[in-house]
């Protein structure tokens, strides 16, 4: 992502904050795994969205119309020894030169400098309640200013959630963001195809996971957007199954939910296919039903449609199909009203997708489902999960879990599926798996 993109975002944010106010946002922290070893660092998405700065121990400050500079970055000073052990870091010079901060200060001087910046500001925008250290420090800084009120300085009187402004910005993807999302989608799709080709009975779920990771990294995307789910047979009925430790058995389905991250933007794809390469009759019937539900949901994705409409379309198709196949008994309308489908379809149709896999942005505005608009990206992922011990259905259905998930951009006219390169019809899946 080019600096100009981050600059545009900061400019937009400054306008929304308004003169006389200030915004603060901290970076993610490192987290110790054990002695001298940290968990892989992933920058806070909000912080990265505004700064492009990929280091821990940093805090960005935005002060619209401040003459000496509007954008200040507190970060680690350059330290040669640290650079030797832990690799490059920008230092104060890098913060201004490469990351275009108007000024940069050592993070260790935060407590000395921040109160001065907060003086006489009306509102402080910040991610309230997300980082207890920042919450605590902010109140200390404000108290510090209050204690000096006799000198004429005024402490800010309003603390406002920064997320509200920021997440509305993040919900609408720019051309530069879509470029990264398309790349994440393309690489993830190719990895799913490779995993289908690799799949055979006798392998372990983690070996299929390794295939996905191999393809992500070979294509330049080393990070996953979330832990991959590789779930054979009944494991697919556990929605967030990540043990990935069982052996693949011929006759079972394999559900793979996996996506790579491209410069902090996620892909999120699920495919379900037969380990043997051929669907059994019951598997095929349930699979086709989920696919039909996905098609019905996708048809709803266009500007002006309320968010919930795609979900409702999927519920209708699935409930009707479950009655036809005999898994539910009764009138479709009543089964929907009584939410009887929820025993087999217990999640919603999807979620916003962006820097976070379950991305930010409100789903309702003033308690009404919001309307889809051009530039939003979401997943469409209906599923059916028949518990292995479900006594109310014929034994042939039990232990089958199916989800089909694509990433979808709302366009001016309708939508574009970003992940269509992975086969999903019964014929296409079987054809791909026969060749290999
Ligand atoms: N991979 C998580 C989800 O599909 O929502
Ligand atoms: Mn998803
Ligand atoms: Mn997923």
PDB file of C-alpha atoms and ligand atoms in Angstrom, residues 226 229 240 257 268 270 351 357-358 379 381 403 405, ligand 1:
ATOM      1  CA  UNK A 226      -7.393 -16.783  10.558  1.00  0.00           C
ATOM      2  CA  UNK A 229     -10.208 -25.135   9.376  1.00  0.00           C
ATOM      3  CA  UNK A 240     -14.563 -23.433  14.438  1.00  0.00           C
ATOM      4  CA  UNK A 257     -12.289 -22.877   5.521  1.00  0.00           C
ATOM      5  CA  UNK A 268     -12.181 -16.107   3.655  1.00  0.00           C
ATOM      6  CA  UNK A 270     -14.884 -22.367   2.370  1.00  0.00           C
ATOM      7  CA  UNK A 351     -20.037 -10.838   7.646  1.00  0.00           C
ATOM      8  CA  UNK A 357     -11.808 -11.482   8.695  1.00  0.00           C
ATOM      9  CA  UNK A 358     -14.917 -10.525  10.662  1.00  0.00           C
ATOM     10  CA  UNK A 379     -18.888 -13.122   2.728  1.00  0.00           C
ATOM     11  CA  UNK A 381     -21.525 -18.596   3.454  1.00  0.00           C
ATOM     12  CA  UNK A 403     -20.417 -24.855   4.077  1.00  0.00           C
ATOM     13  CA  UNK A 405     -18.250 -19.505   1.332  1.00  0.00           C
TER      14      UNK A 405
HETATM   15  N1  LIG B   1     -13.524 -18.333   8.839  1.00  0.00           N
HETATM   16  C1  LIG B   1     -14.458 -17.762   9.704  1.00  0.00           C
HETATM   17  C2  LIG B   1     -15.699 -17.462   9.023  1.00  0.00           C
HETATM   18  O1  LIG B   1     -15.961 -17.996   7.974  1.00  0.00           O
HETATM   19  O2  LIG B   1     -16.468 -16.633   9.428  1.00  0.00           O
END
